[in-house]
Amino acid sequence: MVNFKSSAGALFILLSLVAWPSAAQTESREDSDELSRVKERLAENFSLPEHTYKWTFRDLAGDRDLKIDGVANRMTLGFGARLDQIVTEANVNFTFSYSPVLAAEVSQLRITLNGEVVRAIPLRRNEADQQHQHQIRLSPELMANYNELEFELIAEAQGMECSVFSPAAWLEFFGDSTLEITRNQLVVANDLAWFPEPFFDAREFQRLNLAFMLPDEISNEYVQAAAILASYFGSEADWRGVETKLFRYDQEPLVINYFEENEFSFEHNFEWPEQHGIIFITNNSRPWLLSDLENVNQPQVRVVTNPVHRAYKLLVVQAPTVEGLVTAVQGLTARPIGLSGPTFDVHSLDIEPRPAYSAPRWINTEEPIRFSELVDFPSELQRTGYQNAPVALNMRLPPDLFTWQRQGIPVDLKFRYTPPVQRDESRLRVFVNGEFIKGFTLNESGMEGASDRIRVPLLGENPFAQSALQIPAFKLGALNRLEFEFSFSALSEECRVQPLGNTLGSIDGDSTIDLRGYSHYTEMPNLHLFVKTGYPFTRYDDLSQTLLVVQENPTNEEINSVLTAFSVMGAASGYPAVLVNVAQVADVPEGADKDILIVGGDVLREWLQRFGRSSLDKQLQAHGLAGQQQLLYSPDGSTQISGPSAAIVSFESTLTRGRTVVALTANQNGFLPQIDALMRSNERNTAVTGFMSVLTPGNTRHLATYESYYVGELSLWNRLSYHLSRYPVLVAVFTLIALVTLVMVMYWFLSGLARRRRQGS
């Protein structure tokens, strides 16, 4: 017999199970329709934004003089243009003054853009005592990917009997003169073929601004993936630097307000970047406006249109789970060449750790390096004209290069030049970091072709040594600038005869600098090496020997500090940190053999509580700061203390000898961005030194190191000699003891020998 109630109940449950997917599908379809309507409304309100850029002449000229004269009569200012923008208007506003001895009705200032004359300004002698202001419109049609705005002085100096081309005919621009350009944003295709464009464009000379989008709740994998990408863009931006901006998203839909006749408005739950940006999502965690992106089965990177600001693009890093986000970023940054299409799938990835000192931007210590490898274009090694900017080579040496008691770093220098008609004041001068090293007279013998190249003699007259230029090692830091300045004399016996200007000097690209035989050994802690080169972390440029320690859900300020630090390290090494690891303090194993980067005051406090603070306290005690925790973090976990301060601090790890801990910390999280600003500023971070830099609203103090340790490899004899040399009195005592001992041994030996002879006789 069948129980009716039981059968009816089963039927009801069955019908409910059948109907439930249909209801879910209906809800999903309605949500999809609503998303489509919102995106249609965003597309209707879409317009191309306009950007205005302004640079001063000082920004564009760098460290060059803003002065031209009758001999060195040209000044060129270069600037780029982005791939995704088009110039609609350009104006140059400049102020200058000039010499009162210019020849009348001859002198003029000629202005050209990319070789096309845009204006010629007459220079009248009776107006020489005035400041002259001009505004010139530059035609957008003349703009290219790279542009050169050139100012040429065509002038003579009026003498007693005739006019001559002379440095006395000068013109100087004011540094606050400006170049202002307006550009319209263009919409580019969703294609990775141009990557890293449009997120980074090498034609731009200003600091790269990067927008990162992360969920409200993040794990280590999000921090690790974002740090790797920040280091990659830092390596691409190089000297420009990187400034990051963080956006946090949730999964809630927009707040939509409906009106009559299908009209509606909506509000964003969070801010979307009004620029190109990078967003990290998984199949189960993404913003509502990106919920129509299909799920993925493997880590993937794709380019999509920013749904709110549709003129811009989003680089979407997506994976089924958070672990795949790191794989996706590793695949993108390790192999960015040959990409094409809107998506890039990472099916499998096996990245081997790189050996130490492999950083592409560091000079190789295993073989001589040619000058041609230190420049982007061969023309950078050549100069024309009687006076011009020097040939400049930027050299990044391994920060721990041991140069003690070395005569110098040899440079096998070869150069060519047009010979002067007669012996005069023509010179080639060599500078390192602005300090004069050596000068050479350019004679009339003529040097042409490979067989006539010159080898610069040693500073010491050693006839048996191969000719080379010795750079004193004590003048070389981690970042160096080697300059070769050609200076040709312009002699003319006749009035009003302009020199032909056909002089040319060239540093041969086969010239070499040789760092073979140098060891790696340096004193730590040394924050100057960290802020300038990322050392000791960048010793392995993939950061495979680095552990980043953050709290479980870092604040926006802490994440931005992570991104800033990694962009600085990427710029210094030229390689992304694809193998860095991220952990919390509780997860760091005892005896971890890695260099540690700590970000955040709470994290530093937790680290010191777990692993001890003996090495840090020794440094603080030497400065009378023992127990002054409020400089580094809030002792009671509260931010209600006397005032804000931030610090970069470094000390030896208590987990493994010879390993380094660097902490970016603040007693109030809102003050942590002060460290970011310090690290991004080349002018400010030059002063960073010692084991700690403390930043307060009033000033910045740098505290010297008192308790040192050493990292690197050095032979036992060199290590002993180096450390004993720091204690001359002790060396003198040891030498005296050794001499007395030697004398006594010789006395005993000779006395015994004499005794044996007497006994034998």
PDB file of N, CA and C in Angstrom, residues 612-681:
ATOM      1  N   GLY A 612      63.739  38.082  18.399  1.00  0.00           N
ATOM      2  CA  GLY A 612      64.699  38.822  19.197  1.00  0.00           C
ATOM      3  C   GLY A 612      65.181  40.078  18.498  1.00  0.00           C
ATOM      4  N   ARG A 613      65.771  40.977  19.305  1.00  0.00           N
ATOM      5  CA  ARG A 613      66.176  42.273  18.802  1.00  0.00           C
ATOM      6  C   ARG A 613      67.591  42.636  19.220  1.00  0.00           C
ATOM      7  N   SER A 614      68.407  41.646  19.517  1.00  0.00           N
ATOM      8  CA  SER A 614      69.747  41.934  20.039  1.00  0.00           C
ATOM      9  C   SER A 614      70.595  42.711  19.038  1.00  0.00           C
ATOM     10  N   SER A 615      70.600  42.306  17.761  1.00  0.00           N
ATOM     11  CA  SER A 615      71.437  42.994  16.766  1.00  0.00           C
ATOM     12  C   SER A 615      70.944  44.416  16.530  1.00  0.00           C
ATOM     13  N   LEU A 616      69.638  44.643  16.551  1.00  0.00           N
ATOM     14  CA  LEU A 616      69.108  45.992  16.370  1.00  0.00           C
ATOM     15  C   LEU A 616      69.400  46.855  17.579  1.00  0.00           C
ATOM     16  N   ASP A 617      69.268  46.292  18.781  1.00  0.00           N
ATOM     17  CA  ASP A 617      69.487  47.079  19.999  1.00  0.00           C
ATOM     18  C   ASP A 617      70.937  47.550  20.125  1.00  0.00           C
ATOM     19  N   LYS A 618      71.887  46.763  19.606  1.00  0.00           N
ATOM     20  CA  LYS A 618      73.282  47.201  19.647  1.00  0.00           C
ATOM     21  C   LYS A 618      73.471  48.485  18.843  1.00  0.00           C
ATOM     22  N   GLN A 619      72.812  48.554  17.703  1.00  0.00           N
ATOM     23  CA  GLN A 619      72.911  49.766  16.887  1.00  0.00           C
ATOM     24  C   GLN A 619      72.224  50.948  17.572  1.00  0.00           C
ATOM     25  N   LEU A 620      71.011  50.711  18.077  1.00  0.00           N
ATOM     26  CA  LEU A 620      70.257  51.787  18.710  1.00  0.00           C
ATOM     27  C   LEU A 620      70.964  52.307  19.955  1.00  0.00           C
ATOM     28  N   GLN A 621      71.566  51.399  20.717  1.00  0.00           N
ATOM     29  CA  GLN A 621      72.231  51.799  21.950  1.00  0.00           C
ATOM     30  C   GLN A 621      73.422  52.712  21.658  1.00  0.00           C
ATOM     31  N   ALA A 622      74.114  52.482  20.545  1.00  0.00           N
ATOM     32  CA  ALA A 622      75.257  53.325  20.197  1.00  0.00           C
ATOM     33  C   ALA A 622      74.834  54.761  19.926  1.00  0.00           C
ATOM     34  N   HIS A 623      73.568  54.973  19.568  1.00  0.00           N
ATOM     35  CA  HIS A 623      73.046  56.316  19.305  1.00  0.00           C
ATOM     36  C   HIS A 623      72.189  56.827  20.457  1.00  0.00           C
ATOM     37  N   GLY A 624      72.190  56.108  21.578  1.00  0.00           N
ATOM     38  CA  GLY A 624      71.386  56.531  22.719  1.00  0.00           C
ATOM     39  C   GLY A 624      69.897  56.375  22.494  1.00  0.00           C
ATOM     40  N   LEU A 625      69.504  55.419  21.640  1.00  0.00           N
ATOM     41  CA  LEU A 625      68.090  55.237  21.305  1.00  0.00           C
ATOM     42  C   LEU A 625      67.549  53.905  21.809  1.00  0.00           C
ATOM     43  N   ALA A 626      68.234  53.269  22.744  1.00  0.00           N
ATOM     44  CA  ALA A 626      67.762  51.990  23.260  1.00  0.00           C
ATOM     45  C   ALA A 626      66.379  52.153  23.876  1.00  0.00           C
ATOM     46  N   GLY A 627      65.462  51.292  23.479  1.00  0.00           N
ATOM     47  CA  GLY A 627      64.102  51.337  23.993  1.00  0.00           C
ATOM     48  C   GLY A 627      63.192  52.332  23.311  1.00  0.00           C
ATOM     49  N   GLN A 628      63.673  53.016  22.288  1.00  0.00           N
ATOM     50  CA  GLN A 628      62.860  54.027  21.584  1.00  0.00           C
ATOM     51  C   GLN A 628      62.043  53.365  20.466  1.00  0.00           C
ATOM     52  N   GLN A 629      61.172  52.439  20.868  1.00  0.00           N
ATOM     53  CA  GLN A 629      60.387  51.725  19.856  1.00  0.00           C
ATOM     54  C   GLN A 629      59.427  52.631  19.111  1.00  0.00           C
ATOM     55  N   GLN A 630      59.033  53.750  19.722  1.00  0.00           N
ATOM     56  CA  GLN A 630      58.031  54.602  19.080  1.00  0.00           C
ATOM     57  C   GLN A 630      58.537  55.223  17.788  1.00  0.00           C
ATOM     58  N   LEU A 631      59.850  55.168  17.545  1.00  0.00           N
ATOM     59  CA  LEU A 631      60.377  55.641  16.267  1.00  0.00           C
ATOM     60  C   LEU A 631      60.075  54.659  15.139  1.00  0.00           C
ATOM     61  N   LEU A 632      59.866  53.382  15.498  1.00  0.00           N
ATOM     62  CA  LEU A 632      59.731  52.331  14.499  1.00  0.00           C
ATOM     63  C   LEU A 632      58.306  51.811  14.368  1.00  0.00           C
ATOM     64  N   TYR A 633      57.590  51.761  15.476  1.00  0.00           N
ATOM     65  CA  TYR A 633      56.222  51.245  15.453  1.00  0.00           C
ATOM     66  C   TYR A 633      55.520  51.698  16.717  1.00  0.00           C
ATOM     67  N   SER A 634      54.227  51.495  16.748  1.00  0.00           N
ATOM     68  CA  SER A 634      53.445  51.861  17.924  1.00  0.00           C
ATOM     69  C   SER A 634      53.543  50.748  18.957  1.00  0.00           C
ATOM     70  N   PRO A 635      54.193  50.973  20.105  1.00  0.00           N
ATOM     71  CA  PRO A 635      54.465  49.891  21.048  1.00  0.00           C
ATOM     72  C   PRO A 635      53.231  49.172  21.537  1.00  0.00           C
ATOM     73  N   ASP A 636      52.114  49.892  21.734  1.00  0.00           N
ATOM     74  CA  ASP A 636      50.922  49.262  22.280  1.00  0.00           C
ATOM     75  C   ASP A 636      49.917  48.891  21.196  1.00  0.00           C
ATOM     76  N   GLY A 637      50.316  48.987  19.933  1.00  0.00           N
ATOM     77  CA  GLY A 637      49.404  48.653  18.841  1.00  0.00           C
ATOM     78  C   GLY A 637      48.442  49.768  18.515  1.00  0.00           C
ATOM     79  N   SER A 638      48.574  50.917  19.175  1.00  0.00           N
ATOM     80  CA  SER A 638      47.681  52.038  18.922  1.00  0.00           C
ATOM     81  C   SER A 638      48.428  53.120  18.162  1.00  0.00           C
ATOM     82  N   THR A 639      47.697  53.863  17.359  1.00  0.00           N
ATOM     83  CA  THR A 639      48.320  54.970  16.627  1.00  0.00           C
ATOM     84  C   THR A 639      48.168  56.288  17.375  1.00  0.00           C
ATOM     85  N   GLN A 640      47.618  56.272  18.591  1.00  0.00           N
ATOM     86  CA  GLN A 640      47.430  57.498  19.357  1.00  0.00           C
ATOM     87  C   GLN A 640      48.674  57.767  20.184  1.00  0.00           C
ATOM     88  N   ILE A 641      49.760  58.198  19.507  1.00  0.00           N
ATOM     89  CA  ILE A 641      50.996  58.525  20.204  1.00  0.00           C
ATOM     90  C   ILE A 641      51.385  59.949  19.848  1.00  0.00           C
ATOM     91  N   SER A 642      52.536  60.391  20.342  1.00  0.00           N
ATOM     92  CA  SER A 642      52.860  61.813  20.294  1.00  0.00           C
ATOM     93  C   SER A 642      52.918  62.383  18.892  1.00  0.00           C
ATOM     94  N   GLY A 643      53.450  61.670  17.935  1.00  0.00           N
ATOM     95  CA  GLY A 643      53.576  62.206  16.589  1.00  0.00           C
ATOM     96  C   GLY A 643      54.016  61.129  15.622  1.00  0.00           C
ATOM     97  N   PRO A 644      53.857  61.377  14.321  1.00  0.00           N
ATOM     98  CA  PRO A 644      54.199  60.349  13.341  1.00  0.00           C
ATOM     99  C   PRO A 644      55.694  60.313  13.042  1.00  0.00           C
ATOM    100  N   SER A 645      56.170  59.128  12.745  1.00  0.00           N
ATOM    101  CA  SER A 645      57.530  58.953  12.257  1.00  0.00           C
ATOM    102  C   SER A 645      57.573  57.677  11.430  1.00  0.00           C
ATOM    103  N   ALA A 646      58.506  57.628  10.507  1.00  0.00           N
ATOM    104  CA  ALA A 646      58.718  56.451   9.676  1.00  0.00           C
ATOM    105  C   ALA A 646      60.213  56.193   9.616  1.00  0.00           C
ATOM    106  N   ALA A 647      60.590  54.982   9.255  1.00  0.00           N
ATOM    107  CA  ALA A 647      62.010  54.647   9.248  1.00  0.00           C
ATOM    108  C   ALA A 647      62.277  53.515   8.270  1.00  0.00           C
ATOM    109  N   ILE A 648      63.477  53.575   7.698  1.00  0.00           N
ATOM    110  CA  ILE A 648      64.063  52.424   7.019  1.00  0.00           C
ATOM    111  C   ILE A 648      65.175  51.950   7.929  1.00  0.00           C
ATOM    112  N   VAL A 649      65.131  50.709   8.339  1.00  0.00           N
ATOM    113  CA  VAL A 649      66.113  50.202   9.290  1.00  0.00           C
ATOM    114  C   VAL A 649      66.633  48.855   8.798  1.00  0.00           C
ATOM    115  N   SER A 650      67.921  48.620   9.046  1.00  0.00           N
ATOM    116  CA  SER A 650      68.550  47.385   8.592  1.00  0.00           C
ATOM    117  C   SER A 650      69.429  46.829   9.700  1.00  0.00           C
ATOM    118  N   PHE A 651      69.438  45.512   9.848  1.00  0.00           N
ATOM    119  CA  PHE A 651      70.272  44.851  10.846  1.00  0.00           C
ATOM    120  C   PHE A 651      70.497  43.408  10.418  1.00  0.00           C
ATOM    121  N   GLU A 652      71.453  42.757  11.060  1.00  0.00           N
ATOM    122  CA  GLU A 652      71.773  41.372  10.711  1.00  0.00           C
ATOM    123  C   GLU A 652      70.678  40.444  11.203  1.00  0.00           C
ATOM    124  N   SER A 653      70.317  39.490  10.378  1.00  0.00           N
ATOM    125  CA  SER A 653      69.283  38.538  10.748  1.00  0.00           C
ATOM    126  C   SER A 653      69.758  37.651  11.882  1.00  0.00           C
ATOM    127  N   THR A 654      68.876  37.419  12.837  1.00  0.00           N
ATOM    128  CA  THR A 654      69.194  36.497  13.934  1.00  0.00           C
ATOM    129  C   THR A 654      68.946  35.049  13.527  1.00  0.00           C
ATOM    130  N   LEU A 655      68.405  34.831  12.330  1.00  0.00           N
ATOM    131  CA  LEU A 655      68.126  33.466  11.868  1.00  0.00           C
ATOM    132  C   LEU A 655      69.354  32.824  11.236  1.00  0.00           C
ATOM    133  N   THR A 656      70.097  33.593  10.452  1.00  0.00           N
ATOM    134  CA  THR A 656      71.288  33.077   9.765  1.00  0.00           C
ATOM    135  C   THR A 656      72.329  34.178   9.721  1.00  0.00           C
ATOM    136  N   ARG A 657      73.555  33.879  10.126  1.00  0.00           N
ATOM    137  CA  ARG A 657      74.618  34.878  10.101  1.00  0.00           C
ATOM    138  C   ARG A 657      74.924  35.274   8.671  1.00  0.00           C
ATOM    139  N   GLY A 658      75.183  36.575   8.483  1.00  0.00           N
ATOM    140  CA  GLY A 658      75.497  37.075   7.159  1.00  0.00           C
ATOM    141  C   GLY A 658      74.278  37.441   6.331  1.00  0.00           C
ATOM    142  N   ARG A 659      73.086  37.136   6.832  1.00  0.00           N
ATOM    143  CA  ARG A 659      71.863  37.536   6.136  1.00  0.00           C
ATOM    144  C   ARG A 659      71.364  38.861   6.724  1.00  0.00           C
ATOM    145  N   THR A 660      70.632  39.611   5.894  1.00  0.00           N
ATOM    146  CA  THR A 660      70.237  40.973   6.248  1.00  0.00           C
ATOM    147  C   THR A 660      68.730  41.100   6.350  1.00  0.00           C
ATOM    148  N   VAL A 661      68.295  41.889   7.327  1.00  0.00           N
ATOM    149  CA  VAL A 661      66.895  42.275   7.465  1.00  0.00           C
ATOM    150  C   VAL A 661      66.789  43.767   7.169  1.00  0.00           C
ATOM    151  N   VAL A 662      65.889  44.138   6.277  1.00  0.00           N
ATOM    152  CA  VAL A 662      65.563  45.540   6.009  1.00  0.00           C
ATOM    153  C   VAL A 662      64.080  45.722   6.279  1.00  0.00           C
ATOM    154  N   ALA A 663      63.726  46.717   7.079  1.00  0.00           N
ATOM    155  CA  ALA A 663      62.330  46.971   7.438  1.00  0.00           C
ATOM    156  C   ALA A 663      61.922  48.366   6.993  1.00  0.00           C
ATOM    157  N   LEU A 664      60.763  48.453   6.334  1.00  0.00           N
ATOM    158  CA  LEU A 664      60.121  49.724   6.005  1.00  0.00           C
ATOM    159  C   LEU A 664      58.968  49.868   6.977  1.00  0.00           C
ATOM    160  N   THR A 665      59.069  50.792   7.896  1.00  0.00           N
ATOM    161  CA  THR A 665      58.158  50.804   9.030  1.00  0.00           C
ATOM    162  C   THR A 665      57.740  52.214   9.385  1.00  0.00           C
ATOM    163  N   ALA A 666      56.654  52.320  10.138  1.00  0.00           N
ATOM    164  CA  ALA A 666      56.158  53.608  10.627  1.00  0.00           C
ATOM    165  C   ALA A 666      55.332  53.357  11.870  1.00  0.00           C
ATOM    166  N   ASN A 667      55.303  54.352  12.775  1.00  0.00           N
ATOM    167  CA  ASN A 667      54.479  54.187  13.970  1.00  0.00           C
ATOM    168  C   ASN A 667      53.015  54.535  13.704  1.00  0.00           C
ATOM    169  N   GLN A 668      52.754  55.138  12.531  1.00  0.00           N
ATOM    170  CA  GLN A 668      51.389  55.369  12.077  1.00  0.00           C
ATOM    171  C   GLN A 668      51.348  55.024  10.595  1.00  0.00           C
ATOM    172  N   ASN A 669      50.419  54.165  10.212  1.00  0.00           N
ATOM    173  CA  ASN A 669      50.386  53.689   8.828  1.00  0.00           C
ATOM    174  C   ASN A 669      50.273  54.825   7.819  1.00  0.00           C
ATOM    175  N   GLY A 670      49.578  55.889   8.209  1.00  0.00           N
ATOM    176  CA  GLY A 670      49.403  56.996   7.285  1.00  0.00           C
ATOM    177  C   GLY A 670      50.690  57.720   6.961  1.00  0.00           C
ATOM    178  N   PHE A 671      51.753  57.472   7.742  1.00  0.00           N
ATOM    179  CA  PHE A 671      53.035  58.137   7.490  1.00  0.00           C
ATOM    180  C   PHE A 671      53.976  57.267   6.670  1.00  0.00           C
ATOM    181  N   LEU A 672      53.599  56.027   6.385  1.00  0.00           N
ATOM    182  CA  LEU A 672      54.447  55.109   5.620  1.00  0.00           C
ATOM    183  C   LEU A 672      54.762  55.618   4.211  1.00  0.00           C
ATOM    184  N   PRO A 673      53.844  56.339   3.533  1.00  0.00           N
ATOM    185  CA  PRO A 673      54.192  56.858   2.193  1.00  0.00           C
ATOM    186  C   PRO A 673      55.398  57.790   2.166  1.00  0.00           C
ATOM    187  N   GLN A 674      55.807  58.329   3.321  1.00  0.00           N
ATOM    188  CA  GLN A 674      57.006  59.159   3.333  1.00  0.00           C
ATOM    189  C   GLN A 674      58.245  58.359   2.931  1.00  0.00           C
ATOM    190  N   ILE A 675      58.252  57.074   3.273  1.00  0.00           N
ATOM    191  CA  ILE A 675      59.361  56.213   2.860  1.00  0.00           C
ATOM    192  C   ILE A 675      59.331  56.013   1.352  1.00  0.00           C
ATOM    193  N   ASP A 676      58.124  55.827   0.800  1.00  0.00           N
ATOM    194  CA  ASP A 676      58.008  55.670  -0.654  1.00  0.00           C
ATOM    195  C   ASP A 676      58.580  56.879  -1.370  1.00  0.00           C
ATOM    196  N   ALA A 677      58.237  58.073  -0.889  1.00  0.00           N
ATOM    197  CA  ALA A 677      58.728  59.302  -1.523  1.00  0.00           C
ATOM    198  C   ALA A 677      60.246  59.407  -1.423  1.00  0.00           C
ATOM    199  N   LEU A 678      60.800  59.001  -0.280  1.00  0.00           N
ATOM    200  CA  LEU A 678      62.252  59.030  -0.115  1.00  0.00           C
ATOM    201  C   LEU A 678      62.941  58.083  -1.088  1.00  0.00           C
ATOM    202  N   MET A 679      62.415  56.876  -1.243  1.00  0.00           N
ATOM    203  CA  MET A 679      63.044  55.897  -2.119  1.00  0.00           C
ATOM    204  C   MET A 679      62.933  56.287  -3.587  1.00  0.00           C
ATOM    205  N   ARG A 680      61.859  57.003  -3.957  1.00  0.00           N
ATOM    206  CA  ARG A 680      61.682  57.393  -5.365  1.00  0.00           C
ATOM    207  C   ARG A 680      62.538  58.594  -5.751  1.00  0.00           C
ATOM    208  N   SER A 681      62.979  59.390  -4.782  1.00  0.00           N
ATOM    209  CA  SER A 681      63.699  60.629  -5.072  1.00  0.00           C
ATOM    210  C   SER A 681      65.204  60.367  -5.131  1.00  0.00           C
TER     211      SER A 681
END
